[in-house]
XYZ file of C-alpha atoms in Angstrom:
621
model
C 15.885 -11.787 4.075
C 14.518 -11.058 7.542
C 12.156 -8.236 8.402
C 11.018 -6.734 11.648
C 7.552 -7.697 12.796
C 5.337 -4.642 12.984
C 3.887 -4.007 16.445
C 0.337 -4.054 15.057
C 0.459 -6.787 12.457
C -0.019 -10.540 12.362
C 2.337 -12.856 10.522
C 0.628 -13.871 7.298
C 3.010 -16.444 5.855
C 1.783 -18.952 3.289
C 4.211 -21.796 3.894
C 5.399 -23.961 1.043
C 3.960 -27.331 2.007
C 6.899 -29.084 0.414
C 9.053 -27.941 3.317
C 6.953 -29.975 5.697
C 6.371 -33.226 3.796
C 7.167 -36.252 5.894
C 10.082 -38.354 4.641
C 9.479 -42.105 4.364
C 11.262 -44.502 6.711
C 13.260 -45.869 3.758
C 14.421 -42.352 2.857
C 15.381 -41.590 6.447
C 17.544 -44.749 6.649
C 19.213 -44.295 3.286
C 19.846 -40.558 3.711
C 21.268 -41.091 7.172
C 23.511 -43.853 5.924
C 24.730 -41.980 2.883
C 25.606 -38.837 4.855
C 27.290 -40.468 7.844
C 30.750 -41.749 8.589
C 29.377 -45.312 8.541
C 29.281 -45.098 4.744
C 32.987 -44.372 4.520
C 33.951 -47.169 6.933
C 31.753 -49.819 5.355
C 32.599 -49.284 1.726
C 36.285 -49.496 2.474
C 36.154 -53.342 2.771
C 34.678 -56.131 0.625
C 32.740 -57.669 3.551
C 31.067 -54.326 4.215
C 30.076 -53.981 0.574
C 28.544 -57.463 0.584
C 26.585 -56.821 3.818
C 25.349 -53.464 2.546
C 24.135 -55.050 -0.737
C 22.461 -57.860 1.199
C 20.645 -55.349 3.481
C 19.349 -53.293 0.564
C 18.091 -56.381 -1.271
C 16.380 -57.629 1.896
C 14.550 -54.296 2.482
C 13.494 -54.143 -1.170
C 12.162 -57.716 -1.064
C 10.208 -56.995 2.127
C 8.613 -53.807 0.737
C 7.679 -55.475 -2.572
C 6.009 -58.532 -1.060
C 3.877 -56.926 1.694
C 0.438 -55.565 0.779
C -0.157 -51.882 1.450
C -3.081 -50.562 3.545
C -4.265 -48.511 0.621
C -4.632 -51.652 -1.487
C -6.962 -53.255 1.035
C -8.986 -50.086 1.509
C -9.359 -49.578 -2.224
C -9.874 -53.258 -3.004
C -12.752 -52.414 -5.308
C -10.495 -50.379 -7.583
C -8.419 -51.981 -10.282
C -4.850 -52.717 -9.287
C -3.546 -50.338 -11.890
C -5.377 -47.209 -10.681
C -4.001 -44.225 -8.875
C -5.373 -40.967 -7.433
C -4.032 -37.655 -8.659
C -3.646 -34.624 -6.366
C -6.817 -33.081 -7.727
C -8.778 -36.147 -6.633
C -9.385 -37.622 -10.091
C -8.848 -41.358 -10.633
C -6.606 -42.233 -13.587
C -5.361 -45.548 -14.893
C -1.784 -46.666 -15.424
C -0.501 -50.184 -15.984
C 2.099 -49.942 -13.241
C 3.749 -52.872 -11.488
C 4.246 -53.329 -7.767
C 7.716 -51.971 -8.174
C 6.191 -48.841 -9.692
C 3.795 -48.589 -6.761
C 6.691 -48.850 -4.380
C 8.368 -45.763 -5.819
C 5.116 -43.866 -6.299
C 4.356 -41.273 -3.616
C 1.034 -41.700 -1.797
C -1.626 -39.069 -2.581
C -1.582 -35.964 -0.347
C -5.190 -35.672 0.760
C -6.627 -32.596 2.525
C -7.659 -32.910 6.164
C -11.108 -34.448 6.443
C -13.956 -32.681 8.253
C -16.879 -34.572 9.768
C -19.856 -35.159 7.431
C -21.213 -31.742 6.446
C -18.146 -29.980 7.857
C -18.042 -26.467 9.245
C -20.427 -25.242 6.578
C -23.311 -27.267 7.963
C -22.517 -26.160 11.522
C -22.684 -22.494 10.599
C -25.742 -23.065 8.438
C -27.461 -24.614 11.448
C -26.386 -21.713 13.614
C -27.709 -19.232 11.084
C -31.018 -21.087 11.089
C -31.165 -20.781 14.892
C -30.597 -17.026 14.662
C -33.404 -16.742 12.130
C -35.658 -18.704 14.473
C -34.803 -16.211 17.221
C -35.786 -13.352 14.910
C -39.106 -15.068 14.161
C -39.709 -15.500 17.900
C -38.867 -11.849 18.599
C -41.252 -10.709 15.859
C -43.953 -13.073 17.104
C -43.946 -11.393 20.513
C -43.954 -7.927 18.987
C -46.762 -8.765 16.549
C -48.941 -10.381 19.228
C -48.617 -7.700 21.871
C -47.240 -4.477 20.398
C -47.908 -4.218 16.652
C -47.729 -0.559 15.638
C -45.971 0.549 18.818
C -42.322 1.506 18.852
C -41.251 -1.303 21.175
C -42.425 -4.428 22.942
C -42.565 -4.853 26.710
C -42.376 -8.669 26.661
C -43.055 -9.294 30.358
C -46.080 -6.988 30.470
C -47.130 -8.171 27.006
C -47.867 -4.686 25.767
C -46.362 -2.012 23.548
C -44.738 1.308 24.337
C -43.938 4.414 22.316
C -40.573 5.761 23.354
C -39.327 6.857 19.941
C -42.094 9.103 18.694
C -44.746 6.542 17.824
C -43.580 5.709 14.294
C -43.637 1.938 14.730
C -39.868 1.898 15.046
C -39.536 -1.876 15.569
C -41.393 -2.520 12.311
C -39.130 -0.302 10.219
C -35.980 -1.394 12.046
C -36.767 -5.076 11.505
C -37.868 -4.878 7.864
C -34.487 -5.183 6.156
C -33.478 -7.912 8.612
C -36.491 -9.888 7.398
C -35.523 -9.221 3.789
C -31.930 -10.329 4.351
C -33.029 -13.485 6.181
C -35.654 -14.346 3.605
C -38.385 -14.110 6.266
C -40.891 -13.175 3.588
C -44.025 -13.318 5.698
C -42.580 -10.825 8.162
C -41.304 -8.626 5.330
C -44.813 -8.609 3.894
C -46.428 -7.791 7.257
C -43.961 -4.994 7.969
C -44.170 -3.566 4.470
C -47.947 -3.600 4.473
C -48.057 -1.794 7.816
C -45.656 0.861 6.508
C -47.717 1.367 3.365
C -50.959 1.594 5.331
C -50.009 3.527 8.457
C -46.613 5.230 8.451
C -47.367 8.234 6.238
C -50.247 9.295 8.466
C -48.159 8.721 11.583
C -45.454 11.000 10.208
C -47.921 13.807 9.469
C -49.695 13.537 12.827
C -47.019 12.789 15.408
C -45.268 15.283 17.623
C -41.707 15.456 18.889
C -39.045 12.999 17.787
C -35.288 12.937 18.190
C -33.527 13.832 14.926
C -30.763 11.262 15.383
C -32.849 8.272 16.527
C -35.470 8.855 13.838
C -32.852 9.198 11.108
C -30.839 6.084 11.923
C -33.793 3.795 12.690
C -36.725 4.932 10.567
C -35.174 6.867 7.685
C -32.282 4.399 7.465
C -34.639 1.428 7.591
C -36.851 2.827 4.838
C -33.898 3.557 2.556
C -32.386 0.121 3.059
C -35.741 -1.512 2.374
C -36.062 0.606 -0.767
C -32.729 -0.641 -2.066
C -33.273 -4.281 -1.117
C -36.705 -4.437 -2.748
C -35.849 -2.465 -5.889
C -36.137 -4.627 -8.985
C -32.580 -3.900 -10.135
C -30.834 -4.161 -6.785
C -32.855 -6.268 -4.426
C -32.642 -9.561 -2.615
C -35.026 -11.359 -4.995
C -37.469 -11.611 -2.120
C -40.812 -13.275 -2.743
C -42.512 -11.095 -0.133
C -45.863 -9.607 -0.980
C -45.008 -6.209 0.447
C -45.470 -2.901 -1.336
C -43.569 -1.611 -4.312
C -40.149 -0.208 -3.457
C -41.283 3.318 -4.343
C -43.525 3.292 -1.260
C -40.431 3.168 0.938
C -38.741 5.942 -1.010
C -41.749 8.277 -0.943
C -42.240 7.674 2.782
C -38.549 8.378 3.382
C -38.798 11.682 1.488
C -41.887 12.705 3.468
C -40.069 12.007 6.732
C -36.795 13.669 5.680
C -38.595 16.825 4.501
C -39.865 17.305 8.057
C -36.543 16.386 9.664
C -34.830 19.066 7.581
C -36.348 21.668 9.886
C -33.695 20.716 12.474
C -31.099 22.136 10.072
C -33.040 25.104 8.713
C -34.184 26.275 12.162
C -30.659 26.394 13.600
C -28.581 29.584 13.392
C -25.461 27.487 12.631
C -24.733 24.401 10.511
C -25.247 22.309 13.676
C -28.870 21.069 13.730
C -31.232 21.159 16.676
C -31.783 17.813 18.374
C -35.591 17.633 18.381
C -38.198 17.904 15.620
C -41.980 18.270 15.828
C -43.121 16.275 12.821
C -46.684 17.495 12.429
C -45.692 21.132 11.891
C -42.105 20.624 10.653
C -40.588 22.697 13.441
C -37.479 22.069 15.526
C -35.857 23.173 18.764
C -32.797 22.511 20.866
C -32.663 20.098 23.781
C -33.519 21.576 27.211
C -29.841 22.245 27.967
C -29.380 23.899 24.582
C -26.781 21.389 23.400
C -26.656 18.634 20.816
C -24.615 15.453 21.113
C -21.572 15.381 18.865
C -22.367 11.864 17.709
C -25.982 12.723 16.959
C -25.332 15.658 14.641
C -22.592 13.793 12.775
C -24.509 10.531 12.326
C -27.078 11.668 9.788
C -25.033 11.993 6.630
C -25.048 8.431 5.278
C -28.824 8.468 5.246
C -29.327 11.995 3.887
C -26.627 11.508 1.230
C -28.188 8.300 -0.024
C -31.648 9.872 -0.074
C -30.288 12.635 -2.310
C -28.766 10.016 -4.596
C -31.941 7.993 -5.074
C -34.361 10.932 -5.094
C -32.255 13.173 -7.314
C -32.729 16.077 -4.884
C -29.451 17.402 -3.413
C -31.087 19.357 -0.568
C -30.834 16.474 1.908
C -27.129 15.921 1.340
C -26.295 19.634 1.295
C -27.867 20.232 4.708
C -26.308 17.192 6.346
C -22.800 17.599 4.925
C -22.574 21.196 6.141
C -22.308 19.760 9.640
C -19.081 17.879 8.906
C -17.669 20.689 6.771
C -18.132 22.947 9.774
C -16.734 20.423 12.277
C -13.647 20.095 10.099
C -12.758 23.691 11.023
C -13.109 23.245 14.807
C -10.169 22.672 17.122
C -9.597 19.065 18.178
C -7.318 17.134 20.528
C -5.264 14.860 18.272
C -8.395 14.377 16.176
C -10.608 13.682 19.196
C -13.596 15.869 20.011
C -15.790 16.631 23.057
C -19.149 14.882 23.258
C -21.303 18.025 23.174
C -21.673 20.802 20.619
C -23.870 23.907 20.628
C -26.233 24.584 17.710
C -26.351 28.219 18.847
C -22.607 28.927 18.709
C -21.454 26.072 16.504
C -18.666 25.316 19.020
C -17.879 22.253 21.081
C -19.016 22.451 24.690
C -16.971 21.093 27.574
C -13.888 18.880 27.407
C -15.310 15.393 27.936
C -13.772 13.046 25.351
C -14.983 9.483 24.975
C -15.938 6.919 22.346
C -18.974 5.745 24.276
C -22.361 7.441 24.394
C -22.629 10.826 22.650
C -19.224 10.412 21.029
C -19.152 7.005 19.353
C -20.670 7.282 15.896
C -18.929 10.568 15.034
C -15.808 8.489 14.431
C -17.737 5.663 12.771
C -19.342 7.943 10.190
C -16.111 9.737 9.229
C -14.824 6.593 7.556
C -18.192 5.217 6.460
C -19.311 8.370 4.640
C -15.963 8.473 2.864
C -16.262 4.807 1.916
C -19.867 5.104 0.774
C -19.469 8.186 -1.331
C -15.990 9.494 -1.727
C -13.337 6.786 -1.520
C -13.123 6.277 -5.260
C -14.634 9.280 -6.972
C -15.170 12.345 -4.791
C -11.864 13.947 -3.843
C -13.762 16.705 -2.042
C -14.448 14.218 0.761
C -10.806 13.334 1.376
C -10.977 15.490 4.495
C -13.231 12.887 6.116
C -10.616 10.170 5.690
C -7.944 12.508 7.023
C -10.075 13.325 10.079
C -10.612 9.633 10.693
C -6.906 8.772 10.434
C -5.971 11.592 12.809
C -8.670 10.553 15.283
C -7.515 6.928 15.368
C -3.982 8.119 16.081
C -5.440 10.124 18.950
C -7.277 7.054 20.238
C -4.080 5.008 20.248
C -2.036 7.785 21.853
C -4.480 9.051 24.476
C -7.199 6.482 25.187
C -5.757 2.965 24.792
C -4.483 1.226 27.932
C -3.981 -2.323 29.218
C -5.587 -3.816 32.300
C -3.792 -5.672 35.047
C -3.016 -8.402 35.801
C -3.725 -9.918 32.354
C -3.295 -7.095 29.868
C -6.698 -6.640 28.230
C -6.521 -3.753 25.773
C -9.308 -1.229 26.371
C -10.343 2.308 25.422
C -10.874 4.698 28.331
C -12.125 8.258 28.678
C -10.810 11.769 29.309
C -13.635 13.468 31.248
C -11.639 16.685 31.638
C -9.770 16.698 28.369
C -6.237 15.648 27.497
C -4.748 17.474 30.482
C -7.083 15.846 32.987
C -7.057 12.416 34.577
C -7.676 9.221 32.623
C -10.814 7.215 33.449
C -10.550 3.431 32.795
C -14.258 3.231 31.892
C -15.483 1.604 28.699
C -19.106 1.562 27.570
C -20.365 -1.459 25.672
C -21.082 1.098 22.939
C -17.309 1.402 22.419
C -17.334 -2.142 21.047
C -18.328 -0.697 17.659
C -14.701 0.383 17.337
C -13.028 -2.956 16.473
C -15.271 -3.324 13.431
C -14.775 0.273 12.363
C -10.991 -0.024 12.683
C -10.943 -3.179 10.576
C -13.244 -1.653 7.978
C -11.114 1.473 7.779
C -7.954 -0.591 7.337
C -8.976 -2.882 4.465
C -11.932 -0.896 3.055
C -14.089 -3.995 3.341
C -11.961 -6.538 1.456
C -10.328 -9.464 3.209
C -7.072 -8.970 5.045
C -5.492 -11.702 2.935
C -6.341 -9.892 -0.305
C -5.272 -6.522 1.080
C -1.885 -7.960 2.083
C -1.477 -9.780 -1.218
C -2.192 -6.593 -3.174
C 0.028 -4.522 -0.876
C -2.852 -2.227 0.120
C -2.104 -1.909 3.839
C 0.260 0.705 5.221
C 1.794 0.745 8.677
C -1.161 2.687 10.076
C -3.628 0.153 8.683
C -1.719 -2.731 10.260
C -1.667 -0.951 13.608
C -5.411 -0.377 13.423
C -6.086 -4.000 12.452
C -4.108 -5.299 15.413
C -5.843 -2.861 17.748
C -9.197 -4.001 16.310
C -8.445 -7.630 17.157
C -7.185 -6.757 20.634
C -10.290 -4.707 21.410
C -12.605 -7.397 20.030
C -11.015 -9.829 22.478
C -11.725 -7.399 25.329
C -15.322 -6.897 24.215
C -15.852 -10.654 24.165
C -14.312 -11.046 27.626
C -16.788 -8.440 28.916
C -19.373 -11.140 28.146
C -17.544 -14.233 29.326
C -16.510 -12.662 32.654
C -20.128 -12.499 33.874
C -22.323 -15.193 35.393
C -24.810 -14.981 32.526
C -22.272 -14.715 29.694
C -23.784 -11.350 28.734
C -21.962 -8.040 28.934
C -22.837 -5.147 31.231
C -23.665 -1.727 29.849
C -20.424 -0.294 31.262
C -17.196 -1.851 32.530
C -14.177 -0.429 34.339
C -10.705 -1.883 34.092
C -8.197 -2.618 36.819
C -5.103 -0.449 36.316
C -2.202 0.598 38.486
C -4.125 3.744 39.386
C -7.595 2.251 39.808
C -9.106 -0.823 41.437
C -12.253 -1.638 43.409
C -12.665 -5.019 45.050
C -15.698 -7.306 45.139
C -17.099 -5.898 41.885
C -16.313 -8.707 39.477
C -18.657 -10.194 36.888
C -19.459 -13.323 38.847
C -17.730 -15.894 36.651
C -14.891 -16.906 38.961
C -13.454 -19.278 36.354
C -12.719 -16.437 33.933
C -9.046 -15.577 33.531
C -10.045 -11.908 33.525
C -12.199 -11.882 36.658
C -9.764 -9.444 38.307
C -9.244 -7.277 35.211
C -12.854 -6.198 34.703
C -14.803 -4.245 37.321
C -18.597 -3.924 37.052
C -20.332 -1.418 39.299
C -23.900 -2.119 40.496
C -25.442 0.711 38.444
C -23.833 -0.577 35.230
C -24.798 -4.253 35.319
C -27.776 -4.119 32.965
C -27.809 -5.537 29.438
C -30.015 -3.959 26.772
C -29.525 -6.628 24.045
C -26.982 -4.324 22.411
C -25.348 -5.154 19.059
C -21.921 -3.498 19.116
C -19.816 -6.530 20.002
C -21.489 -8.887 17.534
C -21.238 -6.124 14.927
C -17.478 -6.079 15.343
C -17.264 -9.880 15.387
C -19.163 -9.963 12.087
C -16.893 -7.387 10.414
C -13.709 -8.959 11.780
C -14.770 -12.401 10.616
C -15.481 -11.087 7.131
C -12.109 -9.325 6.988
C -9.790 -11.791 8.787
C -11.743 -15.005 8.093
C -10.692 -16.189 11.562
C -13.294 -18.738 12.798
C -12.841 -17.688 16.429
C -15.120 -14.726 15.799
C -17.911 -17.095 14.834
C -17.309 -19.149 17.972
C -17.439 -16.034 20.149
C -20.601 -14.880 18.420
C -22.244 -18.248 18.982
C -21.431 -18.156 22.699
C -23.052 -14.740 22.949
C -26.111 -15.876 21.023
C -26.538 -18.916 23.279
C -26.429 -16.645 26.340
C -29.131 -14.435 24.815
C -31.223 -17.530 24.193
C -30.738 -18.861 27.702
C -31.398 -15.727 29.713
C -33.371 -13.210 27.620
C -35.860 -15.295 25.604
C -39.477 -14.995 26.762
C -41.594 -18.076 26.068
C -44.679 -16.070 25.162
C -42.746 -14.200 22.494
C -39.915 -11.687 22.301
C -36.708 -11.140 24.246
C -36.081 -8.931 27.247
C -33.300 -6.772 28.618
C -31.690 -7.715 31.939
C -31.108 -5.708 35.105
C -28.033 -7.556 36.374
C -25.811 -9.852 34.298
C -23.629 -10.804 37.252
C -26.206 -12.794 39.236
C -28.164 -15.987 38.592
C -30.961 -16.047 37.805
C -30.754 -12.514 36.406
C -33.521 -10.064 37.157
C -35.265 -9.172 33.903
C -36.078 -5.696 32.604
C -39.327 -5.324 30.668
C -38.063 -4.031 27.301
C -37.113 -5.363 23.876
C -35.176 -2.620 22.101
C -35.787 -2.177 18.378
C -32.109 -2.701 17.692
C -32.268 -6.299 18.854
C -34.186 -7.117 15.659
C -32.603 -4.394 13.537
C -28.962 -4.948 14.538
C -28.073 -7.710 16.988
C -29.845 -10.589 15.244
C -28.992 -9.255 11.791
C -25.270 -9.165 12.531
C -25.385 -12.636 14.089
C -27.209 -13.996 11.043
C -24.656 -12.479 8.677
C -21.778 -13.684 10.882
C -22.740 -17.313 10.205
C -23.582 -16.798 6.548
C -21.760 -16.477 3.268
C -19.644 -13.371 2.765
C -21.381 -12.670 -0.528
C -24.533 -11.713 1.392
C -24.261 -7.921 1.814
C -20.512 -7.825 1.005
C -18.501 -5.214 2.872
C -16.857 -3.852 -0.258
C -20.282 -3.044 -1.760
C -22.265 -1.900 1.285
C -21.752 0.120 4.426
C -24.043 -0.335 7.398
C -25.429 2.749 9.052
C -25.086 2.907 12.813
C -28.409 1.041 13.124
C -27.174 -1.791 10.836
C -29.203 -0.732 7.796
C -27.075 -1.568 4.718
C -26.581 1.282 2.253
C -24.931 0.566 -1.105
C -21.552 2.089 -1.901
C -21.753 4.422 -4.870
C -19.937 3.306 -7.981
C -20.086 -0.424 -7.224
C -22.319 -3.180 -8.435
C -24.855 -3.024 -5.667
C -26.690 -6.285 -5.992
C -26.603 -8.992 -3.398
């Protein structure tokens, strides 16, 4: 029975190998003879019968008397041994005639010594070495500062002075088994972070929540006796991370309580637990809706619902606001509670709103809390809106990309795609299978038409995100790319790699050519590999990692951002973002590792790659 191929699905057919077994030469000759007209002509006369009998006897004699290659190869085995399909050797007192009729064993294809497993193990080791090198530079020149300036060999506080790199990197160290670093980071947190929190001034609610609060909560889970990674680190007791997280969250709550609406203010003064709006009076849509995973989990482990109640009011309120096919503008006012402007995009200020709709539902409500069904519904509607309004193909080679609507759905389409948008392939895949493999989801009939569409779109977009790397001279992606369409093209703005098939599809403007060591593409490659088990995602990830190693590694320690990925040698920018240790290297490490390490059906990653356990599952490693 034939069926139409869905436009967003891949053919997953498990062929019956028997259909493709090679027939022996003897069988080919005999079957051809017995089914042809020659048979009828020959057997009609006595001479033909005699010649046919003579031919058969001759072939049989030849086959019985010649030695087989397998006999010479296996000369050390007894003549009456044979190999079963499962690889076991069994004995049977068979004659040569029996061996003639016996089928040869069907052996699996042979990999080189060590196989793919050893290759990926070696790659994972290289990623861990990169993490150690990044930490070495930070520890030598910037310990206690938010970030390292690897060229200047000094630290800088751009995130409120809470030692953001330390907290961001801690769970990466735990996952990698880098116990010395986990101990150093944990000891610093135990000794210094509480006083920093009580003394520091203004911080951004969003950045502090995803990096510091998220990092503390993940470290708490991973080091808890019942749930942890069995680390041998000598860091503090897990309760230190939980108590520090509560101290921080209590102060961050002022962003919610100070606002006249459910939409929190963007900035918090930690030392006096006060909050205020940004200078323009607006909050980013993504920022106010990317707090709930962390605050929900803190309520779960602390037993105090106040964190979850405050954070979830934001999404309950946003549910009531008017949208454009599920899509929302990138600004919202904490004073009015309404969206501001019409700019719709999945890049900066819009991205993680969509990511957290599905992740909050997965983490807390997918199996037990029907009150959160609205989040899944909002996500499904939004992805329909993405496909209908934002997805286009480039020319001449048809790369699928996600553009922007700067003036809303009735305005012109802008073929601009931030690197930040490359979170979307992973989110689409995660939303489709809920973290289990595609093979299992198909086998158990868990994917509907919408899921299959989203999976195909995820793979198409992941290809585009990878090509944003391979189209440049350095093999590293720019911060922003534009795509050649029928309506838009600018010449002489390619990525520099003239051998790339897509050199004319992707346009990179001079102001957008920097690379900040961002994680979004490798995040999606990691999730897509876990879900599809397609090895190409590992190969793409390795190419990206090698480019990071070649162009961003600083010999004295650490890695640096780049100013221009399209020229060689690239001019370097003096900054190692915290997310390089917290996200980029973590996702690369997990990409080359076993899928049982932080499994996607038991954990969700916050938008800063801090794994948070899914409620109602066995949450161990």
